[in-house]
Amino acid sequence: MSDSKDLTFSDLQQHIRQMYYEKDVARGVEGTFMWLMEEVGELASALRGDDRENLAEEFADVIAWLTTIANVADIDLNAALTSKYGQGCPGCSKLVCECPDSEKP
């Protein structure tokens, strides 16, 4: 990991792996997914409130649990993100999406 306080996705994934990998593998993808869903629910609640600090913490928790699942599933998040979004919108290939509103995203 770099000396900077900022974490890249690669840094974060390695950091989470170092801290929790044995516990995460023992829990498995299904158990870890349930924790992610709990955190998504907490994020939904935080989005309805006005506590910015709590909102930031819940976003961080969701990303951390998603990273945990990626570790257990042996997915390199940085590679996945770069492959899907590195050249622009996956739908229209533009840096600023021009997809119709009826389509994702």
Tab-separated table of N, CA and C in Angstrom:
chain	number	residue	atom	x	y	z
A	1	MET	N	0.842	-1.180	0.000
A	1	MET	CA	0.000	0.000	0.000
A	1	MET	C	0.883	1.237	0.000
A	2	SER	N	0.445	2.293	-0.638
A	2	SER	CA	1.236	3.512	-0.719
A	2	SER	C	1.299	4.224	0.624
A	3	ASP	N	2.232	5.183	0.742
A	3	ASP	CA	2.394	5.936	1.977
A	3	ASP	C	1.291	6.971	2.168
A	4	SER	N	0.589	7.322	1.120
A	4	SER	CA	-0.462	8.326	1.172
A	4	SER	C	-1.630	7.836	2.021
A	5	LYS	N	-2.356	8.785	2.597
A	5	LYS	CA	-3.558	8.433	3.340
A	5	LYS	C	-4.704	8.071	2.399
A	6	ASP	N	-4.608	8.499	1.123
A	6	ASP	CA	-5.623	8.147	0.141
A	6	ASP	C	-5.447	6.693	-0.267
A	7	LEU	N	-6.559	6.000	-0.461
A	7	LEU	CA	-6.531	4.610	-0.883
A	7	LEU	C	-7.059	4.494	-2.303
A	8	THR	N	-6.317	3.829	-3.165
A	8	THR	CA	-6.861	3.452	-4.459
A	8	THR	C	-7.752	2.234	-4.232
A	9	PHE	N	-8.506	1.831	-5.235
A	9	PHE	CA	-9.296	0.613	-5.087
A	9	PHE	C	-8.388	-0.583	-4.837
A	10	SER	N	-7.258	-0.634	-5.540
A	10	SER	CA	-6.313	-1.738	-5.315
A	10	SER	C	-5.804	-1.743	-3.883
A	11	ASP	N	-5.432	-0.560	-3.372
A	11	ASP	CA	-4.961	-0.450	-1.989
A	11	ASP	C	-6.043	-0.900	-1.014
A	12	LEU	N	-7.260	-0.420	-1.227
A	12	LEU	CA	-8.356	-0.761	-0.330
A	12	LEU	C	-8.612	-2.259	-0.331
A	13	GLN	N	-8.615	-2.862	-1.508
A	13	GLN	CA	-8.883	-4.292	-1.569
A	13	GLN	C	-7.813	-5.072	-0.826
A	14	GLN	N	-6.561	-4.684	-0.975
A	14	GLN	CA	-5.478	-5.364	-0.254
A	14	GLN	C	-5.586	-5.110	1.254
A	15	HIS	N	-5.906	-3.901	1.628
A	15	HIS	CA	-6.059	-3.519	3.036
A	15	HIS	C	-7.158	-4.352	3.706
A	16	ILE	N	-8.314	-4.435	3.047
A	16	ILE	CA	-9.428	-5.235	3.566
A	16	ILE	C	-9.019	-6.707	3.640
A	17	ARG	N	-8.313	-7.190	2.625
A	17	ARG	CA	-7.856	-8.586	2.615
A	17	ARG	C	-6.946	-8.855	3.810
A	18	GLN	N	-6.015	-7.957	4.076
A	18	GLN	CA	-5.092	-8.153	5.202
A	18	GLN	C	-5.837	-8.181	6.527
A	19	MET	N	-6.818	-7.329	6.676
A	19	MET	CA	-7.530	-7.237	7.947
A	19	MET	C	-8.491	-8.389	8.185
A	20	TYR	N	-9.193	-8.833	7.146
A	20	TYR	CA	-10.358	-9.680	7.383
A	20	TYR	C	-10.428	-10.975	6.579
A	21	TYR	N	-9.475	-11.278	5.713
A	21	TYR	CA	-9.638	-12.361	4.743
A	21	TYR	C	-10.019	-13.707	5.367
A	22	GLU	N	-9.340	-14.110	6.431
A	22	GLU	CA	-9.652	-15.420	7.029
A	22	GLU	C	-11.094	-15.483	7.522
A	23	LYS	N	-11.541	-14.429	8.194
A	23	LYS	CA	-12.929	-14.386	8.667
A	23	LYS	C	-13.899	-14.365	7.486
A	24	ASP	N	-13.538	-13.603	6.445
A	24	ASP	CA	-14.423	-13.465	5.289
A	24	ASP	C	-14.592	-14.778	4.552
A	25	VAL	N	-13.497	-15.493	4.340
A	25	VAL	CA	-13.568	-16.783	3.646
A	25	VAL	C	-14.380	-17.785	4.461
A	26	ALA	N	-14.198	-17.774	5.768
A	26	ALA	CA	-14.958	-18.684	6.627
A	26	ALA	C	-16.457	-18.379	6.555
A	27	ARG	N	-16.815	-17.114	6.436
A	27	ARG	CA	-18.216	-16.695	6.356
A	27	ARG	C	-18.787	-17.031	4.977
A	28	GLY	N	-17.954	-16.953	3.948
A	28	GLY	CA	-18.375	-17.246	2.579
A	28	GLY	C	-19.085	-16.091	1.909
A	29	VAL	N	-19.316	-16.263	0.626
A	29	VAL	CA	-19.967	-15.215	-0.158
A	29	VAL	C	-21.381	-14.948	0.347
A	30	GLU	N	-22.147	-16.010	0.628
A	30	GLU	CA	-23.541	-15.832	1.036
A	30	GLU	C	-23.649	-15.060	2.348
A	31	GLY	N	-22.858	-15.456	3.349
A	31	GLY	CA	-22.892	-14.759	4.633
A	31	GLY	C	-22.410	-13.329	4.519
A	32	THR	N	-21.392	-13.123	3.719
A	32	THR	CA	-20.856	-11.774	3.523
A	32	THR	C	-21.857	-10.904	2.772
A	33	PHE	N	-22.562	-11.490	1.824
A	33	PHE	CA	-23.585	-10.753	1.089
A	33	PHE	C	-24.677	-10.259	2.036
A	34	MET	N	-25.025	-11.056	3.017
A	34	MET	CA	-26.044	-10.629	3.986
A	34	MET	C	-25.570	-9.410	4.778
A	35	TRP	N	-24.280	-9.389	5.138
A	35	TRP	CA	-23.737	-8.215	5.821
A	35	TRP	C	-23.788	-6.992	4.906
A	36	LEU	N	-23.472	-7.182	3.632
A	36	LEU	CA	-23.555	-6.075	2.674
A	36	LEU	C	-24.970	-5.528	2.612
A	37	MET	N	-25.962	-6.420	2.565
A	37	MET	CA	-27.350	-5.973	2.489
A	37	MET	C	-27.755	-5.186	3.740
A	38	GLU	N	-27.255	-5.610	4.887
A	38	GLU	CA	-27.526	-4.853	6.110
A	38	GLU	C	-26.950	-3.447	5.999
A	39	GLU	N	-25.736	-3.356	5.475
A	39	GLU	CA	-25.098	-2.040	5.326
A	39	GLU	C	-25.814	-1.180	4.286
A	40	VAL	N	-26.336	-1.800	3.229
A	40	VAL	CA	-27.107	-1.047	2.236
A	40	VAL	C	-28.366	-0.479	2.899
A	41	GLY	N	-28.990	-1.254	3.763
A	41	GLY	CA	-30.148	-0.759	4.506
A	41	GLY	C	-29.791	0.416	5.404
A	42	GLU	N	-28.636	0.322	6.066
A	42	GLU	CA	-28.187	1.436	6.910
A	42	GLU	C	-27.885	2.667	6.068
A	43	LEU	N	-27.338	2.464	4.865
A	43	LEU	CA	-27.092	3.590	3.962
A	43	LEU	C	-28.416	4.218	3.537
A	44	ALA	N	-29.406	3.387	3.240
A	44	ALA	CA	-30.718	3.912	2.863
A	44	ALA	C	-31.294	4.786	3.973
A	45	SER	N	-31.159	4.353	5.201
A	45	SER	CA	-31.639	5.155	6.340
A	45	SER	C	-30.861	6.453	6.455
A	46	ALA	N	-29.547	6.373	6.292
A	46	ALA	CA	-28.708	7.572	6.400
A	46	ALA	C	-29.032	8.576	5.295
A	47	LEU	N	-29.392	8.089	4.117
A	47	LEU	CA	-29.744	8.987	3.010
A	47	LEU	C	-31.008	9.782	3.307
A	48	ARG	N	-31.874	9.256	4.169
A	48	ARG	CA	-33.096	9.964	4.541
A	48	ARG	C	-32.871	10.979	5.651
A	49	GLY	N	-31.694	10.953	6.271
A	49	GLY	CA	-31.401	11.865	7.367
A	49	GLY	C	-30.542	13.032	6.920
A	50	ASP	N	-30.039	13.762	7.904
A	50	ASP	CA	-29.198	14.917	7.585
A	50	ASP	C	-27.851	14.875	8.308
A	51	ASP	N	-27.447	13.685	8.771
A	51	ASP	CA	-26.165	13.517	9.451
A	51	ASP	C	-25.113	13.123	8.423
A	52	ARG	N	-24.354	14.109	7.948
A	52	ARG	CA	-23.372	13.889	6.875
A	52	ARG	C	-22.260	12.931	7.310
A	53	GLU	N	-21.854	12.998	8.570
A	53	GLU	CA	-20.798	12.103	9.050
A	53	GLU	C	-21.274	10.654	9.009
A	54	ASN	N	-22.499	10.411	9.473
A	54	ASN	CA	-23.051	9.064	9.423
A	54	ASN	C	-23.216	8.597	7.977
A	55	LEU	N	-23.653	9.488	7.111
A	55	LEU	CA	-23.824	9.151	5.697
A	55	LEU	C	-22.489	8.717	5.087
A	56	ALA	N	-21.437	9.463	5.361
A	56	ALA	CA	-20.106	9.107	4.849
A	56	ALA	C	-19.666	7.743	5.380
A	57	GLU	N	-19.915	7.484	6.659
A	57	GLU	CA	-19.549	6.191	7.255
A	57	GLU	C	-20.305	5.037	6.595
A	58	GLU	N	-21.574	5.243	6.299
A	58	GLU	CA	-22.370	4.175	5.680
A	58	GLU	C	-21.927	3.916	4.242
A	59	PHE	N	-21.581	4.967	3.498
A	59	PHE	CA	-21.006	4.751	2.164
A	59	PHE	C	-19.726	3.929	2.270
A	60	ALA	N	-18.874	4.283	3.226
A	60	ALA	CA	-17.612	3.557	3.415
A	60	ALA	C	-17.875	2.095	3.775
A	61	ASP	N	-18.864	1.851	4.639
A	61	ASP	CA	-19.186	0.472	5.023
A	61	ASP	C	-19.657	-0.349	3.824
A	62	VAL	N	-20.503	0.237	2.986
A	62	VAL	CA	-20.994	-0.489	1.806
A	62	VAL	C	-19.829	-0.839	0.881
A	63	ILE	N	-18.942	0.115	0.647
A	63	ILE	CA	-17.785	-0.162	-0.215
A	63	ILE	C	-16.888	-1.224	0.410
A	64	ALA	N	-16.685	-1.163	1.716
A	64	ALA	CA	-15.832	-2.154	2.388
A	64	ALA	C	-16.426	-3.555	2.275
A	65	TRP	N	-17.732	-3.700	2.495
A	65	TRP	CA	-18.345	-5.025	2.407
A	65	TRP	C	-18.388	-5.524	0.968
A	66	LEU	N	-18.580	-4.643	0.000
A	66	LEU	CA	-18.519	-5.047	-1.399
A	66	LEU	C	-17.103	-5.521	-1.747
A	67	THR	N	-16.109	-4.825	-1.223
A	67	THR	CA	-14.713	-5.217	-1.428
A	67	THR	C	-14.453	-6.574	-0.791
A	68	THR	N	-15.034	-6.811	0.362
A	68	THR	CA	-14.894	-8.097	1.039
A	68	THR	C	-15.430	-9.229	0.172
A	69	ILE	N	-16.615	-9.031	-0.408
A	69	ILE	CA	-17.179	-10.063	-1.283
A	69	ILE	C	-16.270	-10.285	-2.485
A	70	ALA	N	-15.736	-9.226	-3.043
A	70	ALA	CA	-14.821	-9.371	-4.179
A	70	ALA	C	-13.605	-10.202	-3.782
A	71	ASN	N	-13.079	-9.977	-2.587
A	71	ASN	CA	-11.943	-10.781	-2.117
A	71	ASN	C	-12.309	-12.251	-2.014
A	72	VAL	N	-13.447	-12.553	-1.409
A	72	VAL	CA	-13.866	-13.945	-1.234
A	72	VAL	C	-14.107	-14.595	-2.601
A	73	ALA	N	-14.650	-13.834	-3.553
A	73	ALA	CA	-14.938	-14.352	-4.890
A	73	ALA	C	-13.722	-14.283	-5.813
A	74	ASP	N	-12.597	-13.787	-5.303
A	74	ASP	CA	-11.356	-13.672	-6.062
A	74	ASP	C	-11.521	-12.797	-7.310
A	75	ILE	N	-12.114	-11.618	-7.102
A	75	ILE	CA	-12.296	-10.632	-8.170
A	75	ILE	C	-11.435	-9.421	-7.855
A	76	ASP	N	-10.612	-9.005	-8.811
A	76	ASP	CA	-9.803	-7.798	-8.695
A	76	ASP	C	-10.696	-6.618	-9.073
A	77	LEU	N	-11.110	-5.845	-8.065
A	77	LEU	CA	-12.034	-4.740	-8.315
A	77	LEU	C	-11.448	-3.690	-9.241
A	78	ASN	N	-10.190	-3.358	-9.072
A	78	ASN	CA	-9.582	-2.352	-9.934
A	78	ASN	C	-9.635	-2.799	-11.395
A	79	ALA	N	-9.299	-4.050	-11.652
A	79	ALA	CA	-9.344	-4.572	-13.016
A	79	ALA	C	-10.779	-4.582	-13.544
A	80	ALA	N	-11.728	-4.966	-12.699
A	80	ALA	CA	-13.126	-5.015	-13.117
A	80	ALA	C	-13.651	-3.616	-13.447
A	81	LEU	N	-13.337	-2.650	-12.593
A	81	LEU	CA	-13.783	-1.276	-12.827
A	81	LEU	C	-13.141	-0.682	-14.074
A	82	THR	N	-11.848	-0.923	-14.235
A	82	THR	CA	-11.140	-0.409	-15.399
A	82	THR	C	-11.695	-1.015	-16.679
A	83	SER	N	-11.937	-2.314	-16.645
A	83	SER	CA	-12.459	-3.002	-17.821
A	83	SER	C	-13.849	-2.493	-18.203
A	84	LYS	N	-14.708	-2.301	-17.212
A	84	LYS	CA	-16.092	-1.917	-17.522
A	84	LYS	C	-16.266	-0.413	-17.744
A	85	TYR	N	-15.590	0.421	-16.938
A	85	TYR	CA	-15.837	1.862	-16.985
A	85	TYR	C	-14.635	2.695	-17.425
A	86	GLY	N	-13.509	2.070	-17.637
A	86	GLY	CA	-12.287	2.809	-17.946
A	86	GLY	C	-12.289	3.556	-19.260
A	87	GLN	N	-13.116	3.131	-20.198
A	87	GLN	CA	-13.181	3.787	-21.507
A	87	GLN	C	-14.457	4.607	-21.677
A	88	GLY	N	-15.185	4.828	-20.587
A	88	GLY	CA	-16.428	5.593	-20.658
A	88	GLY	C	-17.616	4.728	-20.298
A	89	CYS	N	-18.784	5.222	-20.624
A	89	CYS	CA	-20.043	4.520	-20.336
A	89	CYS	C	-20.054	3.180	-21.059
A	90	PRO	N	-20.369	2.095	-20.348
A	90	PRO	CA	-20.418	0.791	-21.017
A	90	PRO	C	-21.516	0.697	-22.076
A	91	GLY	N	-22.520	1.554	-22.000
A	91	GLY	CA	-23.614	1.511	-22.971
A	91	GLY	C	-23.314	2.257	-24.255
A	92	CYS	N	-22.832	3.497	-24.131
A	92	CYS	CA	-22.627	4.335	-25.321
A	92	CYS	C	-21.155	4.630	-25.591
A	93	SER	N	-20.271	4.227	-24.691
A	93	SER	CA	-18.819	4.429	-24.811
A	93	SER	C	-18.392	5.894	-24.761
A	94	LYS	N	-19.253	6.759	-24.284
A	94	LYS	CA	-18.925	8.186	-24.158
A	94	LYS	C	-18.470	8.476	-22.737
A	95	LEU	N	-17.573	9.455	-22.583
A	95	LEU	CA	-17.138	9.854	-21.252
A	95	LEU	C	-18.301	10.461	-20.469
A	96	VAL	N	-19.122	11.251	-21.143
A	96	VAL	CA	-20.372	11.754	-20.552
A	96	VAL	C	-21.490	10.962	-21.219
A	97	CYS	N	-22.167	10.162	-20.437
A	97	CYS	CA	-23.173	9.215	-20.950
A	97	CYS	C	-24.233	9.925	-21.794
A	98	GLU	N	-24.496	9.316	-22.968
A	98	GLU	CA	-25.550	9.800	-23.865
A	98	GLU	C	-26.648	8.752	-24.049
A	99	CYS	N	-26.671	7.749	-23.182
A	99	CYS	CA	-27.691	6.713	-23.256
A	99	CYS	C	-29.067	7.332	-22.982
A	100	PRO	N	-30.123	6.810	-23.608
A	100	PRO	CA	-31.475	7.303	-23.301
A	100	PRO	C	-31.796	7.091	-21.823
A	101	ASP	N	-32.604	7.963	-21.263
A	101	ASP	CA	-32.969	7.863	-19.849
A	101	ASP	C	-33.672	6.560	-19.518
A	102	SER	N	-34.266	5.906	-20.511
A	102	SER	CA	-34.976	4.655	-20.260
A	102	SER	C	-34.024	3.479	-20.039
A	103	GLU	N	-32.734	3.682	-20.310
A	103	GLU	CA	-31.729	2.632	-20.120
A	103	GLU	C	-30.860	2.932	-18.919
A	104	LYS	N	-30.205	1.877	-18.362
A	104	LYS	CA	-29.208	2.105	-17.326
A	104	LYS	C	-27.985	2.672	-17.994
A	105	PRO	N	-27.215	3.510	-17.429
A	105	PRO	CA	-27.397	4.140	-16.125
A	105	PRO	C	-28.340	5.286	-16.208
